[in-house]
Short mmCIF file of C-alpha atoms in Angstrom, two decimals:
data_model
loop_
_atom_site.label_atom_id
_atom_site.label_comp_id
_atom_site.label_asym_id
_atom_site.label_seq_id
_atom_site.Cartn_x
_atom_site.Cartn_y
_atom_site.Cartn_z
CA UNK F 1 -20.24 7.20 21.19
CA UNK F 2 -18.36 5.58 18.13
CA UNK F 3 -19.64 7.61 14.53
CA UNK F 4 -18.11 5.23 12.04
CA UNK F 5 -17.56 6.97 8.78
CA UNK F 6 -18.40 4.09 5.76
CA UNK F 7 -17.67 4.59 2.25
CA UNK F 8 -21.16 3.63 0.97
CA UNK F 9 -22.23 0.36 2.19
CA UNK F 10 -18.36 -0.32 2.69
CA UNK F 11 -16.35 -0.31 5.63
CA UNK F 12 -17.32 -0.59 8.92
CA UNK F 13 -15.77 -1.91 12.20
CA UNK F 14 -16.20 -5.89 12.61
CA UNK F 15 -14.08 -7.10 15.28
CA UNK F 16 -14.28 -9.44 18.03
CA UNK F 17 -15.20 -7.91 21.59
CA UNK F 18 -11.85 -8.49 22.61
CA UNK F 19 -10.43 -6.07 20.35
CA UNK F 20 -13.29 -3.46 20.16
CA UNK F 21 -12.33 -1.47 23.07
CA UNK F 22 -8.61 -1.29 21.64
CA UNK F 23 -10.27 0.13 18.38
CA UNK F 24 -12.84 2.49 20.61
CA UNK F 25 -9.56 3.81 21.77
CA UNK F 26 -7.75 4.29 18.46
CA UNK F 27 -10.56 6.14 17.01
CA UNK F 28 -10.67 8.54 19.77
CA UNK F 29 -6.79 9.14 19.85
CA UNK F 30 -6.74 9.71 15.77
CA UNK F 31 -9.79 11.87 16.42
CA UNK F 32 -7.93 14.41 18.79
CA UNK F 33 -4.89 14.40 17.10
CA UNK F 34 -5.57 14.59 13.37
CA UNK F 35 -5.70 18.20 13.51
CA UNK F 36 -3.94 19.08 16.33
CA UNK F 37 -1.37 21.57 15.11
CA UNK F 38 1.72 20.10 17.43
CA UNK F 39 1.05 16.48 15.65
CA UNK F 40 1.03 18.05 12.42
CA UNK F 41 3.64 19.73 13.01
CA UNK F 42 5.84 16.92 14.04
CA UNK F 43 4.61 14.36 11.21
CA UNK F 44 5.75 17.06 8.77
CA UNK F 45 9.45 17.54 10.04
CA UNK F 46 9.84 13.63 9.96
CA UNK F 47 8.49 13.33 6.55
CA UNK F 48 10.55 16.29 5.52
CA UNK F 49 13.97 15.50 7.44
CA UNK F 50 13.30 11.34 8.13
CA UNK F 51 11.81 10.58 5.14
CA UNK F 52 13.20 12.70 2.59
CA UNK F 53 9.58 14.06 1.33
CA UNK F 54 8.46 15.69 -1.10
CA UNK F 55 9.46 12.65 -3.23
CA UNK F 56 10.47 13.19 -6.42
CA UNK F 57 8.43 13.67 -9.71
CA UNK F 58 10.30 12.69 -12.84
CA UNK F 59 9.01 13.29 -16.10
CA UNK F 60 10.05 9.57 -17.92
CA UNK F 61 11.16 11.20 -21.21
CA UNK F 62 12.20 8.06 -22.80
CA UNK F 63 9.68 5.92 -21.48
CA UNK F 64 7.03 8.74 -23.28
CA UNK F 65 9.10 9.03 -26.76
CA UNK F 66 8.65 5.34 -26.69
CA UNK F 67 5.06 4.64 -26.54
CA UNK F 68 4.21 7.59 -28.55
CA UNK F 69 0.86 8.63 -26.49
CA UNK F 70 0.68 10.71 -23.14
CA UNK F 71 3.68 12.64 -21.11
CA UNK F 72 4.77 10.49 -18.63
CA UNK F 73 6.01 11.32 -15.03
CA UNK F 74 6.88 9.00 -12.46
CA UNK F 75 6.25 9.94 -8.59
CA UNK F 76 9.17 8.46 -6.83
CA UNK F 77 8.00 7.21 -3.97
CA UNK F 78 10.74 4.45 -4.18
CA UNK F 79 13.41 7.11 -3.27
CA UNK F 80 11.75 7.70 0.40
CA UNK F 81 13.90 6.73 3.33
CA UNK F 82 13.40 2.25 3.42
CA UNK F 83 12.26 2.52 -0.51
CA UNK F 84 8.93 2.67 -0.29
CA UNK F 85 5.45 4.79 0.21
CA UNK F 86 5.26 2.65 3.40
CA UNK F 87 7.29 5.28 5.69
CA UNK F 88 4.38 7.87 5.06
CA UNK F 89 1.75 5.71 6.81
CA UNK F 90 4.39 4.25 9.63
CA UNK F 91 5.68 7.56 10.74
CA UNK F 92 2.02 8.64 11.22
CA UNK F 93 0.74 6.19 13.14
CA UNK F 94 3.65 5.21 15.05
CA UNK F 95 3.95 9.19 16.36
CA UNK F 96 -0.03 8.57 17.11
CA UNK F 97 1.12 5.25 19.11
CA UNK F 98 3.93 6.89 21.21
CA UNK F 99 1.03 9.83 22.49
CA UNK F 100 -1.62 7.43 23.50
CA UNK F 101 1.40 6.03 25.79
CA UNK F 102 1.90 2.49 24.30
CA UNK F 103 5.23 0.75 24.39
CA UNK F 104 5.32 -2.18 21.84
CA UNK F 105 4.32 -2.07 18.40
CA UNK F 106 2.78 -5.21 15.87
CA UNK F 107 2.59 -4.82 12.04
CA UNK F 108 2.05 -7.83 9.37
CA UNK F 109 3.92 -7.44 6.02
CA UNK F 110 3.74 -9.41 2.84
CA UNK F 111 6.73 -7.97 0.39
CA UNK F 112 8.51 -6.74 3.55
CA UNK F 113 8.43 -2.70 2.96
CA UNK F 114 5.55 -2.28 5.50
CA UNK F 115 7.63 -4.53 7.58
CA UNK F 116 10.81 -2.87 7.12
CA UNK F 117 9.02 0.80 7.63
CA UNK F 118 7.79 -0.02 10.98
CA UNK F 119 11.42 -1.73 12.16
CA UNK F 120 12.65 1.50 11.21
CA UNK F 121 10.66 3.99 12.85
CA UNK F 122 10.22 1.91 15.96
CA UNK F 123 14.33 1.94 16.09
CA UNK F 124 13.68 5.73 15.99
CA UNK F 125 11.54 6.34 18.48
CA UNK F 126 12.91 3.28 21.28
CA UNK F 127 9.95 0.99 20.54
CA UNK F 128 9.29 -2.57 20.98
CA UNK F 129 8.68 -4.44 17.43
CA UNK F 130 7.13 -7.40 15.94
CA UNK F 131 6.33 -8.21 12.97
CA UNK F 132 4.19 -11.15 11.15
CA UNK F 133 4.87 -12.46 7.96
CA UNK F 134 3.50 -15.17 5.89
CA UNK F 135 6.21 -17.95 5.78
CA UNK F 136 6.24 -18.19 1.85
CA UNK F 137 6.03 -14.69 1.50
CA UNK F 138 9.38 -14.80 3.91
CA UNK F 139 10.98 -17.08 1.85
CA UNK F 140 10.87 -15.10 -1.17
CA UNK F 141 11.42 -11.84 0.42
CA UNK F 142 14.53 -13.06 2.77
CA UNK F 143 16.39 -9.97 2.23
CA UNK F 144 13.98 -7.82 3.68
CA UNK F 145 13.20 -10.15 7.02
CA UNK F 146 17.20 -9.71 7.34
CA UNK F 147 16.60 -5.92 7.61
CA UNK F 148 13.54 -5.90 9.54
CA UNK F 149 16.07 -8.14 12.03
CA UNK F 150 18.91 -5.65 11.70
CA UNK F 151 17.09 -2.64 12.64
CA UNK F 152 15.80 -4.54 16.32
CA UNK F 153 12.55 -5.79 15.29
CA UNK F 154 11.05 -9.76 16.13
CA UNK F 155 9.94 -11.33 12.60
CA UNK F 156 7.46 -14.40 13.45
CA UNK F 157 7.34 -16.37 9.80
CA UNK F 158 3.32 -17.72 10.17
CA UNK F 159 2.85 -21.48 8.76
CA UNK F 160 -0.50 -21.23 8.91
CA UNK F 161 -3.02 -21.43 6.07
CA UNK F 162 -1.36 -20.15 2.59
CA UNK F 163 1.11 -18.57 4.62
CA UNK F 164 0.67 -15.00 2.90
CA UNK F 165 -0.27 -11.75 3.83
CA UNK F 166 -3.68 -12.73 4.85
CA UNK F 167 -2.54 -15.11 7.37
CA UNK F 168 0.31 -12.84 8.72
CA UNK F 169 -3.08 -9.97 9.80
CA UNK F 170 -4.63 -13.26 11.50
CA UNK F 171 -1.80 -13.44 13.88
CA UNK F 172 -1.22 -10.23 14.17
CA UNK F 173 -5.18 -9.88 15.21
CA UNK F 174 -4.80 -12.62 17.68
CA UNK F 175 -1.75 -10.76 18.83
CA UNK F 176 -3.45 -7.68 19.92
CA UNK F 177 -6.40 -9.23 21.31
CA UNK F 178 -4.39 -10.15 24.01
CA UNK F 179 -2.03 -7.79 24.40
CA UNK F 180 -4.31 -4.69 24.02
CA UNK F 181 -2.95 -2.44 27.30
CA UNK F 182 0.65 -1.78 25.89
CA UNK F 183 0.77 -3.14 22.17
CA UNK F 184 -0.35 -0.90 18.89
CA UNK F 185 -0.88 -2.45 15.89
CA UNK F 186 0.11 -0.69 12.99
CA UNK F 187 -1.52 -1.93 10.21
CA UNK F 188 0.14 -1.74 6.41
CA UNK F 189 -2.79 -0.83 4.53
CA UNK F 190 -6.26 0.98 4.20
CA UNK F 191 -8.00 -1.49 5.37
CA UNK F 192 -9.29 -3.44 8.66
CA UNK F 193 -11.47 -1.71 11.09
CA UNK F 194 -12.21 1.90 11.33
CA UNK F 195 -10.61 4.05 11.30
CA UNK F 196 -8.11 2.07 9.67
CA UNK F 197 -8.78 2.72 6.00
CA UNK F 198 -9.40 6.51 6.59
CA UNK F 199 -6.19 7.11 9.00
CA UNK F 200 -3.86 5.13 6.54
CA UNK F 201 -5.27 7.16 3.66
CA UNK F 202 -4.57 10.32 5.42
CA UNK F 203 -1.20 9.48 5.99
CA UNK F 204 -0.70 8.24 2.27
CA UNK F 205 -2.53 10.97 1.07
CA UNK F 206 0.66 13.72 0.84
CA UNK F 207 1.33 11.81 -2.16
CA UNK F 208 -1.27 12.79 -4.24
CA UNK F 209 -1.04 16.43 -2.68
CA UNK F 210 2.52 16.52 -4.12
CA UNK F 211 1.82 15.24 -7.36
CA UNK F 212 -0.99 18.28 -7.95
CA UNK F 213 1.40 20.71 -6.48
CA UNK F 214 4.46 19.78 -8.55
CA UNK F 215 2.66 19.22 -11.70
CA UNK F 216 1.06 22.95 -11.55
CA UNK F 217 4.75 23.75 -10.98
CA UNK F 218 6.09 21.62 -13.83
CA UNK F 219 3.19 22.00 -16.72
CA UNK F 220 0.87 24.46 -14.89
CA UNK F 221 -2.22 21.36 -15.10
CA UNK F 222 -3.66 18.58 -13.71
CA UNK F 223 -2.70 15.09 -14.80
CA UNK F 224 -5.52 13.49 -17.05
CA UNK F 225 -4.37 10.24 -15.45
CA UNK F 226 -3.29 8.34 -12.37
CA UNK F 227 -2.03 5.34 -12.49
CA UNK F 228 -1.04 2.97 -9.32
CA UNK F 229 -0.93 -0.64 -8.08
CA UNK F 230 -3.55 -1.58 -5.65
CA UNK F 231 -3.12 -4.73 -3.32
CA UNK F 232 -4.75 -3.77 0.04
CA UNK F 233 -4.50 0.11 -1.85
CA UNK F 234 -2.60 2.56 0.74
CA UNK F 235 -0.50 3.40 -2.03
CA UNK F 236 -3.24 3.97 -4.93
CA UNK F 237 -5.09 5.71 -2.16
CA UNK F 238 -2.50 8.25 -1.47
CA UNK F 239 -2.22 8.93 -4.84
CA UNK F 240 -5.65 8.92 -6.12
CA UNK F 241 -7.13 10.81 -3.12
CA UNK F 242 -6.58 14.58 -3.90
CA UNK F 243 -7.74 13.78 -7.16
CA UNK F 244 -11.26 12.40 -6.03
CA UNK F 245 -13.05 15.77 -6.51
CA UNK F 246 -11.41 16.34 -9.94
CA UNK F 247 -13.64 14.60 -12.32
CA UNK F 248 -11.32 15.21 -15.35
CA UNK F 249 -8.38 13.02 -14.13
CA UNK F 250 -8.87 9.29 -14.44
CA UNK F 251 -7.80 6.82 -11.33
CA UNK F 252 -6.46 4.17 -12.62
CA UNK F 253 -5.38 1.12 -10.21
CA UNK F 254 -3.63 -2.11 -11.61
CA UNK F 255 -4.23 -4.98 -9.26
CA UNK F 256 -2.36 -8.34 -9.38
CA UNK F 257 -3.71 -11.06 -11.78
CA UNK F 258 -1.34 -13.54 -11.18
CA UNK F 259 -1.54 -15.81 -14.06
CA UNK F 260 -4.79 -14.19 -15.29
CA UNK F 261 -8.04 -13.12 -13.29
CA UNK F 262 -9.97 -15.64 -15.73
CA UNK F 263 -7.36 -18.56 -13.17
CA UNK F 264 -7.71 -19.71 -9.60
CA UNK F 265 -3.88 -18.50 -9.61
CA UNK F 266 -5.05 -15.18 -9.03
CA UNK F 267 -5.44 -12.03 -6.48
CA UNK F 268 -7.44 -9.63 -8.73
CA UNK F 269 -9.97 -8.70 -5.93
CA UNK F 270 -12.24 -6.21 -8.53
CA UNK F 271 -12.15 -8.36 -11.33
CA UNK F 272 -13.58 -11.91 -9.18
CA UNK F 273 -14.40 -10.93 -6.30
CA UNK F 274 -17.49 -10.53 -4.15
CA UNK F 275 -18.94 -7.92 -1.24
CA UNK F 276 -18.06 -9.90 2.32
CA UNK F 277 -16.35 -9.17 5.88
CA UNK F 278 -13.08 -10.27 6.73
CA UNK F 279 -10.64 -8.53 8.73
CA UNK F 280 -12.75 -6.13 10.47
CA UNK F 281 -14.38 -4.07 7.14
CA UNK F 282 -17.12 -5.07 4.58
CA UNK F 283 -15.84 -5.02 1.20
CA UNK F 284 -14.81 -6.72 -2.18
CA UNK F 285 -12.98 -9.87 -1.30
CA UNK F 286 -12.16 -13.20 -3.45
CA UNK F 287 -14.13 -15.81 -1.80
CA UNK F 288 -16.35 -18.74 -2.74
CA UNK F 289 -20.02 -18.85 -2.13
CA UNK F 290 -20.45 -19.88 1.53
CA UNK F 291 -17.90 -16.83 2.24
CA UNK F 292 -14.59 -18.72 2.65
CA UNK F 293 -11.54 -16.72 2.25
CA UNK F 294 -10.38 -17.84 -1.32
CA UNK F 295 -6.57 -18.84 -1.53
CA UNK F 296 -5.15 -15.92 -3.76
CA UNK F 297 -1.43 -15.93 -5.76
CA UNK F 298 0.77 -13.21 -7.14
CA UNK F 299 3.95 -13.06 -8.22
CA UNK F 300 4.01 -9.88 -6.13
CA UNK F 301 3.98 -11.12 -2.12
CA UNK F 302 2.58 -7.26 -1.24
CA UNK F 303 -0.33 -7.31 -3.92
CA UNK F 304 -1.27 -11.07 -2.83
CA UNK F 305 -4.09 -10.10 -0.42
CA UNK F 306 -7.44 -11.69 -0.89
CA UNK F 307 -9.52 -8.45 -0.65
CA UNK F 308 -9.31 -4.43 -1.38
CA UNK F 309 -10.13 -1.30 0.71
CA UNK F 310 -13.36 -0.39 1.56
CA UNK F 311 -12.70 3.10 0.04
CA UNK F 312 -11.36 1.43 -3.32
CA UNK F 313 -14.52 -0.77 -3.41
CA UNK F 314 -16.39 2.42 -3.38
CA UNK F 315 -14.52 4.38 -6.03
CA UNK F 316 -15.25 1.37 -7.79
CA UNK F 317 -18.77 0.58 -7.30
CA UNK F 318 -19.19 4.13 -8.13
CA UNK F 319 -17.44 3.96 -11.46
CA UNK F 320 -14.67 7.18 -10.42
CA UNK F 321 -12.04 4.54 -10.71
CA UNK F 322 -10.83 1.68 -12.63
CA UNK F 323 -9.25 -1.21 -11.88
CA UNK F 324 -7.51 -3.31 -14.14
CA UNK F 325 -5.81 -6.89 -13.29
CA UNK F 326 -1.90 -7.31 -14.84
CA UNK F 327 -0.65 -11.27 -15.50
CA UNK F 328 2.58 -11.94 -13.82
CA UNK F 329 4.42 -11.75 -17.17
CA UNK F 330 3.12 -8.12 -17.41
CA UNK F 331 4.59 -6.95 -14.71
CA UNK F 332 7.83 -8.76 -14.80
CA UNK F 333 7.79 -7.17 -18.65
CA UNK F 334 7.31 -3.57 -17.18
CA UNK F 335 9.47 -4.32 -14.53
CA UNK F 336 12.63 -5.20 -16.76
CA UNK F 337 10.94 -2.06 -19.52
CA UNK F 338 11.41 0.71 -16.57
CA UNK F 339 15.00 -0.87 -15.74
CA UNK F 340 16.24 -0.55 -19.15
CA UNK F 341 14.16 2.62 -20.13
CA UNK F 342 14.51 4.85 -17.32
CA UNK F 343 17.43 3.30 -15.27
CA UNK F 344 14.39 3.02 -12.61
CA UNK F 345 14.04 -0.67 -10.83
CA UNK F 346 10.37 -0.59 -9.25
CA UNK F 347 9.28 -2.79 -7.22
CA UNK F 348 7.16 -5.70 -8.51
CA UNK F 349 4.18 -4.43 -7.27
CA UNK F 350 5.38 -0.98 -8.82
CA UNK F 351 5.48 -2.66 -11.97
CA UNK F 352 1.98 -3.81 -12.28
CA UNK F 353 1.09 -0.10 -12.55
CA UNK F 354 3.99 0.42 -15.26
CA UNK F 355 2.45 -2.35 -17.44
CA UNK F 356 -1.28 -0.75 -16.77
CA UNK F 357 0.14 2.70 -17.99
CA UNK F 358 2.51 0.72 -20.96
CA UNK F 359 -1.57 -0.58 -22.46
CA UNK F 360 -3.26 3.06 -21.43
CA UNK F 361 -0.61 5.72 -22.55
CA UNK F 362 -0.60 5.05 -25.82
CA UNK F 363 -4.50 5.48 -26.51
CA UNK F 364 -3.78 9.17 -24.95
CA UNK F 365 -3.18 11.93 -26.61
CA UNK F 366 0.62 14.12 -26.67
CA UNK F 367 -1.25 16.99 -25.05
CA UNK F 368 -1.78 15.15 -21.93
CA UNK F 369 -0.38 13.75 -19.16
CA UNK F 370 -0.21 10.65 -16.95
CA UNK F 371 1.46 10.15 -13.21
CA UNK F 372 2.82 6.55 -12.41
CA UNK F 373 2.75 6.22 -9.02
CA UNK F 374 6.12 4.20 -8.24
CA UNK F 375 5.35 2.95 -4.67
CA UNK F 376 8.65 1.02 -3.97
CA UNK F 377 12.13 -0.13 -5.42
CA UNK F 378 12.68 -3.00 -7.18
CA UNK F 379 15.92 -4.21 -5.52
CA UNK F 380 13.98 -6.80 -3.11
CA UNK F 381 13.00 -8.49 -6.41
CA UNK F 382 15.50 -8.93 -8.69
CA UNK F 383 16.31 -12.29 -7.52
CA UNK F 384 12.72 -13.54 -7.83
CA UNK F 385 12.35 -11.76 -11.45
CA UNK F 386 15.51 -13.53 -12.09
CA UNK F 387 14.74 -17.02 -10.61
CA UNK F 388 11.45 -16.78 -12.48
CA UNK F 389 12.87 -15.20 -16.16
CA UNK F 390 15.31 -19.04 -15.17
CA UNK F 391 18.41 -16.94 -14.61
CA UNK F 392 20.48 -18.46 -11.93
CA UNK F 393 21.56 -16.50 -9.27
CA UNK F 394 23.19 -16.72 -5.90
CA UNK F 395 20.84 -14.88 -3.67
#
């Protein structure tokens, strides 16, 4: 009997019949093997020795001196093995995948990392890969559908609808529906069905357990704030998540605003959207009255999702986090401030949670101290921040 865990009146599993037995089957897989001490045991040598964790916590000395207000430390989760926070979640579930006996693995991807991170570990471990990706977000993100071709895996560019993230899970979907014996899909984010959003986050959520640990070690306290982007929110999640029960440290996530949440050229999902379904979970989603999946734009093709994870939804309905939406020229701002501060390129989506922390350090006082979570490298975007700062380069 399936006991699906919500996160208030979010979550949820809201899937065609098709696919329901496939999810039946996931949940009782992650159920036996979450705590089984062999699983655990092999996750943590392949974060340690594949992925290079723990990731790095730097304390951004210049970056503090300069806006005058809280110590700043950066969690490097750009330095992990493919650049991003992504590896954390793939590793996870593609070691689940491999015991429940499946051979071929499906993933969408929107800026490419998620993408990337499951070419990779597939190559590891001998498995079948494809990946969907929206055919603009392709376009602009070329360099990484190279890779995700290098390393073995199928990249199928979707046409249909705004050709984003969104539409790249659609396929996907449709993709496992009919393939449900021998495929997996691995999704990017904590969302979907459950257990989805809670399997994700506990793959993600080392990240957070690191930051506590090496801050005791570095200043011998908790942060008094956490700051992360949040598109679907594996990232924020990870980070935030260890932090839950500590009511003194402030969860911060920065969502994208495109060019402003008060414009249809948008993706901040807190700031206009609405409680729906889509995509197997109730939760906040942009949308227009009759429920219709609301186009959505960001200059950031992994923040440009139309919706947020149930659990975020819940932290935010419950006021223990905030969400704030960053403009496109915020972020490419923070994302040229970190080059030239730190010698640190973030990703774009990265650098919606530098420009959050840029407004919120300062108010803070020099006795206390704020984590930016830096969830991937920047080098995927330089050509886009160029193209759109008019600079002309051969890509």
């Amino acid at each position: 009997m399936s006991k699906v865990e919500k996160f208030g009146e979010f979550g949820g599993q809201f899937v065609p019949e098709t696919v329901m037995n496939a999810v039946h089957e996931l949940e009782d897989s992650y159920a036996k093997y979450k705590d089984d001490p062999q699983f655990k045991a092999e996750l943590a040598e392949l974060y340690k020795d594949y992925a290079g964790r723990p990731s790095l916590l730097y304390y951004a000395e210049k970056m503090t001196k300069d806006l005058g207000g809280a110590k700043i430390y950066l969690k490097r989760e750009d330095l992990n093995h493919t650049g991003s926070h992504k590896i954390n979640n793939v590793l996870g579930q593609i070691l689940l995948a491999k015991k429940m006996g499946k051979k071929r693995i499906i993933a969408e991807t929107g800026a490419g990392q998620h993408g990337v991170a499951t070419a990779t570990v597939c190559a590891l471990m001998g498995m079948e890969c494809c990946v969907y990706m929206g055919s603009v977000d392709a376009e602009r993100q070329s360099l990484n559908v190279y890779r995700m071709k290098l390393l073995g895996s199928d990249v199928v560019p979707v046409e249909s609808g705004t050709g984003t993230l969104k539409d790249a899970i659609n396929e996907a979907l449709r993709d496992w529906a009919t393939n449900v014996e021998n495929t997996y899909y691995c999704i990017g984010s904590v969302m979907g069905p459950y257990p989805y959003p809670q399997m994700v986050r506990d793959f993600q959520k080392i990240i957070g357990e690191e930051i506590k640990a090496q801050l005791m070690e570095k200043e011998g306290k908790l942060p008094d704030c956490v700051v992360a982007c949040v598109g679907g929110g594996s990232n924020a999640m990870g980070a935030f998540y260890d932090f839950i029960g500590d009511k003194s440290v402030r969860l911060v996530g920065a969502e994208a605003g495109g060019e402003g949440a008060d414009t249809e050229r948008t993706a901040a999902t807190i700031a206009r959207g609405t409680t729906g379904i889509f995509h197997g979970m109730k939760s906040i989603f942009l949308q227009d009255k009759y429920g219709q999946i609301a186009p959505v734009y960001s200059i950031s093709a992994g923040l440009d999702y139309p919706g947020i994870g149930p659990e975020h939804a819940y932290l935010h309905e419950t006021g223990r986090a905030d969400y704030v939406a960053v403009t496109d020229e915020e972020a490419v701002c923070a994302f040229e401030y970190l080059s030239r501060m730190e010698g640190v390129i973030p990703a774009v989506e990265s650098a919606h949670a530098v420009a959050a922390a840029m407004k919120i350090a300062p108010t803070m006082g020099k006795d206390q101290i704020m984590v930016i979570n830096i969830s991937g490298r920047g080098d995927k975007d330089v050509y886009q921040v160029a193209r759109y700062r008019g600079v002309e380069v051969e890509n």
